[in-house]
Coordinates of C-alpha atoms in Angstrom, one line a residue:
Chain A
X989 CA 90.7 49.4 180.6
X990 CA 91.1 45.6 180.4
X991 CA 87.9 43.7 180.9
X992 CA 88.2 40.8 183.4
X993 CA 84.9 39.3 182.1
X994 CA 86.4 38.6 178.7
X995 CA 88.6 35.5 178.8
X996 CA 92.0 36.4 177.2
X997 CA 92.7 32.8 176.3
X998 CA 89.6 32.2 174.1
X999 CA 89.8 35.6 172.4
X1000 CA 91.1 35.7 168.8
X1001 CA 94.5 37.3 168.6
X1002 CA 94.0 40.4 166.6
X1003 CA 96.9 41.5 164.5
X1004 CA 97.1 44.9 162.8
X1005 CA 95.3 43.7 159.7
X1006 CA 92.4 42.2 161.6
X1007 CA 92.0 45.4 163.6
X1008 CA 92.1 47.4 160.4
X1009 CA 89.3 45.3 158.8
X1010 CA 87.0 45.9 161.8
X1011 CA 87.9 49.6 162.0
X1012 CA 87.1 50.1 158.3
X1013 CA 83.7 48.5 158.7
X1014 CA 83.0 50.8 161.7
X1015 CA 84.2 53.9 159.7
X1016 CA 81.9 53.0 156.8
X1017 CA 79.0 52.4 159.2
X1018 CA 79.2 55.3 161.6
X1019 CA 81.6 57.7 159.8
X1020 CA 85.2 58.3 160.6
X1021 CA 84.6 61.3 162.9
X1022 CA 82.0 59.4 164.9
X1023 CA 84.1 56.3 165.4
X1024 CA 86.4 56.9 168.4
X1025 CA 89.2 54.7 169.4
X1026 CA 87.0 53.8 172.4
X1027 CA 84.2 52.6 170.0
X1028 CA 86.8 50.5 168.1
X1029 CA 88.1 49.1 171.4
X1030 CA 84.5 48.1 172.4
X1031 CA 83.9 46.4 169.0
X1032 CA 87.1 44.5 169.3
X1033 CA 86.7 43.7 173.0
X1034 CA 90.2 45.1 173.3
X1035 CA 91.6 47.8 175.5
X1036 CA 92.4 51.1 173.8
X1037 CA 96.0 50.4 174.9
X1038 CA 96.0 47.2 172.9
X1039 CA 94.9 49.1 169.8
X1040 CA 97.6 51.8 170.4
X1041 CA 100.1 48.9 170.4
X1042 CA 99.3 48.5 166.7
X1043 CA 98.5 52.0 165.6
X1044 CA 99.9 55.3 166.9
X1045 CA 96.6 57.2 166.3
X1046 CA 93.1 56.9 164.7
X1047 CA 94.6 58.9 161.8
X1048 CA 97.1 56.1 161.3
X1049 CA 94.3 53.6 161.2
X1050 CA 92.6 55.7 158.5
X1051 CA 95.9 56.1 156.6
X1052 CA 96.6 52.3 156.5
X1053 CA 93.0 51.6 155.5
X1054 CA 93.2 54.1 152.6
X1055 CA 96.6 52.6 151.6
X1056 CA 94.9 49.2 151.2
X1057 CA 92.6 50.7 148.5
X1058 CA 95.2 53.0 146.9
X1059 CA 98.0 50.5 146.9
X1060 CA 95.7 48.1 145.1
X1061 CA 94.7 50.6 142.5
X1062 CA 98.2 51.9 142.0
X1063 CA 99.4 48.3 141.7
X1064 CA 97.2 47.8 138.7
X1065 CA 98.9 50.7 136.9
X1066 CA 102.3 49.0 137.3
X1067 CA 101.2 45.5 136.0
X1068 CA 102.5 44.7 132.6
X1069 CA 99.0 44.7 131.1
X1070 CA 98.7 48.3 132.0
X1071 CA 102.0 49.4 130.4
X1072 CA 102.4 47.3 127.3
X1073 CA 100.2 46.9 124.2
X1074 CA 97.7 49.3 122.5
X1075 CA 96.1 52.1 124.6
X1076 CA 92.7 50.5 124.4
X1077 CA 94.0 47.2 125.7
X1078 CA 95.8 49.0 128.5
X1079 CA 92.6 51.0 129.3
X1080 CA 90.6 47.8 129.4
X1081 CA 93.2 46.2 131.6
X1082 CA 93.2 49.0 134.1
X1083 CA 89.4 49.2 134.2
X1084 CA 89.2 45.5 134.8
X1085 CA 91.9 45.8 137.5
X1086 CA 90.0 48.6 139.2
X1087 CA 86.8 46.5 139.3
X1088 CA 88.7 43.5 140.7
X1089 CA 90.4 45.7 143.4
X1090 CA 87.1 47.2 144.3
X1091 CA 85.5 43.8 144.7
X1092 CA 88.4 42.3 146.6
X1093 CA 88.9 45.3 148.9
X1094 CA 85.4 46.6 149.0
X1095 CA 85.2 48.2 152.4
X1096 CA 88.6 49.9 151.8
X1097 CA 87.6 51.3 148.5
X1098 CA 84.2 52.3 149.9
X1099 CA 86.0 54.3 152.6
X1100 CA 88.3 55.9 149.9
X1101 CA 85.3 57.0 147.8
X1102 CA 83.8 58.8 150.8
X1103 CA 87.0 60.8 151.7
X1104 CA 86.3 64.5 151.4
X1105 CA 89.8 65.9 152.3
X1106 CA 89.1 67.1 155.9
X1107 CA 92.5 66.0 157.2
X1108 CA 96.0 65.7 155.9
X1109 CA 95.7 62.0 155.6
X1110 CA 92.5 62.4 153.6
X1111 CA 94.0 65.1 151.4
X1112 CA 97.0 62.8 150.6
X1113 CA 94.5 60.0 149.8
X1114 CA 92.6 62.4 147.5
X1115 CA 95.8 63.4 145.7
X1116 CA 96.6 59.7 145.1
X1117 CA 93.1 58.9 144.0
X1118 CA 93.1 61.9 141.5
X1119 CA 96.5 60.7 140.2
X1120 CA 94.9 57.3 139.5
X1121 CA 92.0 59.0 137.8
X1122 CA 94.4 61.0 135.7
X1123 CA 96.3 57.9 134.6
X1124 CA 93.0 56.5 133.3
X1125 CA 92.1 59.8 131.7
X1126 CA 95.5 59.7 129.9
X1127 CA 94.8 56.2 128.6
X1128 CA 91.4 57.4 127.3
X1129 CA 93.2 60.2 125.4
X1130 CA 95.8 57.8 124.0
X1131 CA 93.2 55.3 123.0
X1132 CA 91.3 58.1 121.2
X1133 CA 94.5 59.3 119.5
X1134 CA 95.4 55.8 118.3
X1135 CA 92.0 55.7 116.7
X1136 CA 90.5 52.9 118.8
X1137 CA 88.0 55.1 120.8
X1138 CA 85.4 57.3 119.4
X1139 CA 86.4 60.9 119.3
X1140 CA 83.1 62.7 119.6
X1141 CA 83.0 62.6 123.4
X1142 CA 85.3 64.8 125.6
X1143 CA 87.8 62.4 127.2
X1144 CA 87.2 64.1 130.6
X1145 CA 83.5 63.2 130.4
X1146 CA 84.4 59.7 129.2
X1147 CA 86.7 59.3 132.2
X1148 CA 84.0 60.5 134.6
X1149 CA 81.3 58.3 133.2
X1150 CA 83.7 55.3 133.4
X1151 CA 84.5 56.0 137.0
X1152 CA 80.8 56.7 137.7
X1153 CA 80.0 53.2 136.5
X1154 CA 83.0 51.5 138.2
X1155 CA 82.7 53.3 141.6
X1156 CA 79.0 52.8 141.8
X1157 CA 79.7 49.1 142.1
X1158 CA 80.8 49.8 145.7
X1159 CA 77.2 50.7 146.5
X1160 CA 75.6 47.4 145.6
X1161 CA 78.2 44.7 145.1
X1162 CA 78.4 42.0 147.7
X1163 CA 81.4 39.7 147.4
X1164 CA 80.6 36.3 146.0
X1165 CA 84.1 35.2 145.1
X1166 CA 86.7 36.1 142.5
X1167 CA 84.8 34.4 139.6
X1168 CA 81.9 36.6 140.2
X1169 CA 84.1 39.7 140.3
X1170 CA 85.8 38.7 137.0
X1171 CA 82.3 38.3 135.5
X1172 CA 81.3 41.7 136.7
X1173 CA 84.5 43.2 135.2
X1174 CA 83.6 41.6 131.9
X1175 CA 80.2 43.3 132.1
X1176 CA 81.7 46.7 132.8
X1177 CA 84.0 46.4 129.9
X1178 CA 81.3 45.1 127.6
X1179 CA 79.0 48.1 128.4
X1180 CA 81.8 50.7 128.4
X1181 CA 83.6 49.6 125.3
X1182 CA 80.9 48.0 123.2
X1183 CA 77.7 49.3 124.6
X1184 CA 74.4 47.6 125.3
X1185 CA 73.0 47.7 121.8
X1186 CA 72.8 44.4 120.0
X1187 CA 74.6 44.3 116.7
Chain B
X43 CA 61.4 85.7 167.1
X44 CA 61.5 88.5 164.5
X45 CA 64.8 90.4 164.2
X46 CA 64.3 94.1 164.5
X47 CA 67.9 94.7 163.1
X48 CA 67.0 93.2 159.8
X49 CA 65.1 95.7 157.6
X50 CA 62.0 94.0 156.3
X51 CA 61.7 96.4 153.4
X52 CA 65.1 95.7 151.7
X53 CA 64.9 91.9 152.3
X54 CA 64.1 89.7 149.4
X55 CA 60.7 88.2 149.7
X56 CA 61.2 84.5 150.1
X57 CA 58.4 82.3 149.0
X58 CA 58.3 78.6 149.7
X59 CA 60.3 77.7 146.6
X60 CA 63.1 80.1 147.4
X61 CA 63.3 78.8 151.0
X62 CA 63.4 75.3 149.7
X63 CA 66.3 76.0 147.4
X64 CA 68.4 77.4 150.2
X65 CA 67.4 74.6 152.6
X66 CA 68.4 72.0 150.1
X67 CA 71.8 73.6 149.6
X68 CA 72.3 73.6 153.4
X69 CA 71.1 69.9 153.7
X70 CA 73.7 68.9 151.1
X71 CA 76.4 70.9 152.7
X72 CA 75.9 70.0 156.4
X73 CA 73.7 67.0 156.2
X74 CA 69.9 66.9 157.0
X75 CA 70.3 66.1 160.7
X76 CA 72.9 68.8 161.3
X77 CA 70.8 71.5 159.7
X78 CA 68.3 72.8 162.2
X79 CA 65.4 75.2 161.5
X80 CA 67.5 77.7 163.4
X81 CA 70.4 77.2 161.0
X82 CA 68.1 77.7 158.1
X83 CA 66.6 80.8 159.6
X84 CA 70.1 82.3 160.0
X85 CA 71.0 81.5 156.4
X86 CA 67.8 83.1 155.2
X87 CA 68.0 86.1 157.6
X88 CA 64.4 85.1 158.5
X89 CA 62.8 84.2 161.9
X90 CA 62.0 80.6 162.5
X91 CA 58.4 81.7 162.7
X92 CA 58.6 83.0 159.1
X93 CA 59.9 79.6 157.9
X94 CA 57.1 77.9 159.8
X95 CA 54.7 80.1 157.9
X96 CA 55.7 78.1 154.8
X97 CA 56.5 74.7 156.2
X98 CA 55.0 72.8 159.2
X99 CA 58.2 71.1 160.1
X100 CA 61.8 70.4 158.9
X101 CA 60.5 67.0 157.7
X102 CA 58.1 68.8 155.4
X103 CA 61.0 70.8 154.0
X104 CA 62.8 67.5 153.3
X105 CA 59.7 66.0 151.8
X106 CA 59.0 68.9 149.4
X107 CA 62.7 68.9 148.4
X108 CA 62.7 65.2 147.6
X109 CA 59.4 65.7 145.8
X110 CA 61.2 68.1 143.4
X111 CA 63.6 65.3 142.4
X112 CA 61.1 62.5 142.4
X113 CA 58.3 64.4 140.6
X114 CA 60.8 65.2 137.9
X115 CA 61.9 61.6 137.4
X116 CA 58.4 60.2 137.6
X117 CA 57.3 62.9 135.1
X118 CA 59.7 61.5 132.6
X119 CA 58.1 58.1 132.8
X120 CA 54.7 59.6 131.9
X121 CA 55.9 61.5 128.8
X122 CA 54.9 60.0 125.5
X123 CA 58.5 59.2 124.6
X124 CA 58.6 56.9 127.6
X125 CA 55.4 55.0 126.8
X126 CA 55.3 54.7 123.0
X127 CA 57.7 53.1 120.5
X128 CA 60.3 50.4 120.8
X129 CA 61.6 49.4 124.2
X130 CA 65.1 50.6 123.3
X131 CA 63.8 54.0 122.2
X132 CA 61.8 54.2 125.4
X133 CA 64.8 53.3 127.5
X134 CA 66.9 55.9 125.7
X135 CA 64.2 58.5 126.3
X136 CA 64.0 57.8 130.0
X137 CA 67.8 57.8 130.4
X138 CA 68.0 61.1 128.6
X139 CA 65.2 62.4 130.7
X140 CA 66.9 61.3 133.9
X141 CA 70.1 63.1 133.0
X142 CA 68.1 66.3 132.1
X143 CA 66.2 66.2 135.4
X144 CA 69.5 65.6 137.3
X145 CA 71.1 68.6 135.6
X146 CA 68.1 70.8 136.0
X147 CA 67.3 69.9 139.6
X148 CA 70.9 69.0 140.7
X149 CA 70.7 69.9 144.4
X150 CA 67.4 68.1 144.8
X151 CA 68.6 64.9 143.0
X152 CA 71.9 65.1 145.0
X153 CA 69.8 65.1 148.2
X154 CA 67.7 62.2 147.0
X155 CA 70.8 60.2 146.2
X156 CA 72.0 60.6 149.8
X157 CA 68.7 59.5 151.4
X158 CA 69.3 56.4 153.5
X159 CA 65.8 55.8 155.0
X160 CA 66.2 57.0 158.5
X161 CA 62.7 58.6 158.7
X162 CA 59.3 57.9 157.2
X163 CA 59.8 60.8 154.7
X164 CA 63.1 59.2 153.6
X165 CA 61.7 55.8 153.4
X166 CA 58.8 57.0 151.2
X167 CA 61.3 58.7 149.0
X168 CA 63.4 55.5 148.8
X169 CA 60.3 53.6 147.8
X170 CA 59.6 56.0 145.0
X171 CA 63.2 56.0 143.9
X172 CA 63.3 52.2 143.7
X173 CA 60.0 52.3 141.7
X174 CA 61.7 54.5 139.2
X175 CA 64.8 52.2 139.1
X176 CA 62.4 49.2 138.6
X177 CA 60.7 51.0 135.7
X178 CA 64.1 51.4 134.0
X179 CA 65.0 47.8 134.8
X180 CA 61.7 46.7 133.1
X181 CA 62.6 48.7 130.0
X182 CA 66.0 47.0 130.0
X183 CA 64.4 43.6 130.1
X184 CA 61.8 44.6 127.3
X185 CA 64.6 45.9 125.1
X186 CA 66.5 42.7 125.5
X187 CA 63.4 40.7 124.8
X188 CA 62.6 42.6 121.7
X189 CA 66.2 41.8 120.5
X190 CA 67.6 45.4 120.6
X191 CA 69.9 45.0 123.7
X192 CA 72.6 42.3 124.1
X193 CA 71.4 39.4 126.2
X194 CA 74.7 38.3 127.7
X195 CA 74.5 40.7 130.7
X196 CA 72.1 40.3 133.6
X197 CA 69.5 43.1 133.2
X198 CA 69.9 43.9 136.9
X199 CA 73.6 44.5 136.5
X200 CA 72.9 46.6 133.3
X201 CA 70.4 48.7 135.3
X202 CA 72.8 49.3 138.1
X203 CA 75.7 50.2 135.8
X204 CA 73.4 52.6 133.9
X205 CA 72.3 54.3 137.2
X206 CA 75.9 54.3 138.4
X207 CA 76.9 56.3 135.3
X208 CA 73.9 58.6 135.4
X209 CA 73.9 59.2 139.2
X210 CA 77.6 59.9 139.3
X211 CA 77.0 63.0 137.2
X212 CA 75.6 64.6 140.4
X213 CA 79.1 64.5 141.8
X214 CA 80.8 66.6 139.2
X215 CA 78.3 68.3 137.0
X216 CA 78.0 72.1 137.3
X217 CA 75.1 73.6 135.5
X218 CA 76.0 75.4 132.3
X219 CA 72.6 75.6 130.7
X220 CA 70.2 73.3 129.0
X221 CA 72.3 72.9 125.8
X222 CA 75.2 71.6 127.9
X223 CA 72.9 69.1 129.8
X224 CA 71.4 67.9 126.4
X225 CA 75.0 67.3 125.2
X226 CA 75.8 65.4 128.4
X227 CA 72.7 63.2 127.9
X228 CA 73.9 62.5 124.3
X229 CA 77.2 61.4 125.7
X230 CA 75.6 59.1 128.3
X231 CA 73.5 57.4 125.7
X232 CA 76.4 57.1 123.3
X233 CA 78.5 55.3 125.9
X234 CA 75.7 53.2 127.3
X235 CA 74.1 52.1 124.1
X236 CA 77.0 52.1 121.6
X237 CA 80.1 52.0 123.7
X238 CA 83.4 53.9 123.5
X239 CA 85.0 51.7 120.9
X240 CA 85.4 53.2 117.4
X241 CA 83.8 51.2 114.6

């Protein structure tokens, strides 16, 4: 499978991470099912054997790609800002963190948002994604119970609208650096918590 | 092409609208490209000829389905609540109307939200969808200029977050009647305009 026309010497040395990044872009562009290991090999100018050196299967590529997104989101829940302080502050911290992870790991989160549960790897990812959603939902309920959030909207609807707003960012955001992402997170919190109306 | 094993007499009489409804469900389930006229005929227990009696092509089925969603949204922009009064009231009216159209024509709007512009029919639909988005964006700018919306967030970001929230409803909403949809529209306006924080 090796291509004698491609000089080995001048070719960038792909490690697992670099292959993953290119694989995720291909999954998002063509769909996971339509992206074979052969397609990936062509994109990377690598042999399939070289890819199998780093990944045991296409499923493992998917799993590691989804891990990038999920580990990022789950990591936010473990940070001190997510576990100390008032519920509304913890909610704000987690929403901000979710926007920052989305902006920082955009293709991985985009892939995660498209997962429909067709394979075991996808179902595991969905389970973890739902656990993250539930953690946010719990914060919404706690913030309402402590009296800092309005109580006239069903917390389930609130959580869904919040994720609707946050997740939609994946459809139009193009990375322009961490400052830009932080600004975007400010905007999301401003709209979600305080609303658009001028006071 | 007619199927002698299917009794004509007992079969429900499908008109164009009824065929459209079933076609849209199939497009959303399998994807437009994967849904052939043959697949539709099987689902409807009709011959392909019977479908071609109502539609000149699969493209026409798609166009009429997307029209359902777009005519609904564009209709909101022409209602008096969308063209008279303060900009913030018009914005609220249009957002509410978009939620109601989405809830009322859920499969059609879902289809519209998945259009990527692969054919002329899809590109025309995208052009109309963007025109609707721009109309909302214009209302956001007018509402900010009249002093009723906060001015510290880029109107383009505001518009995108608003549509992120509204469009995400298509992913989880299951019709439970107009009262339910009206309540949901109230919730969207409450979050978007006044925020979740208790005052």
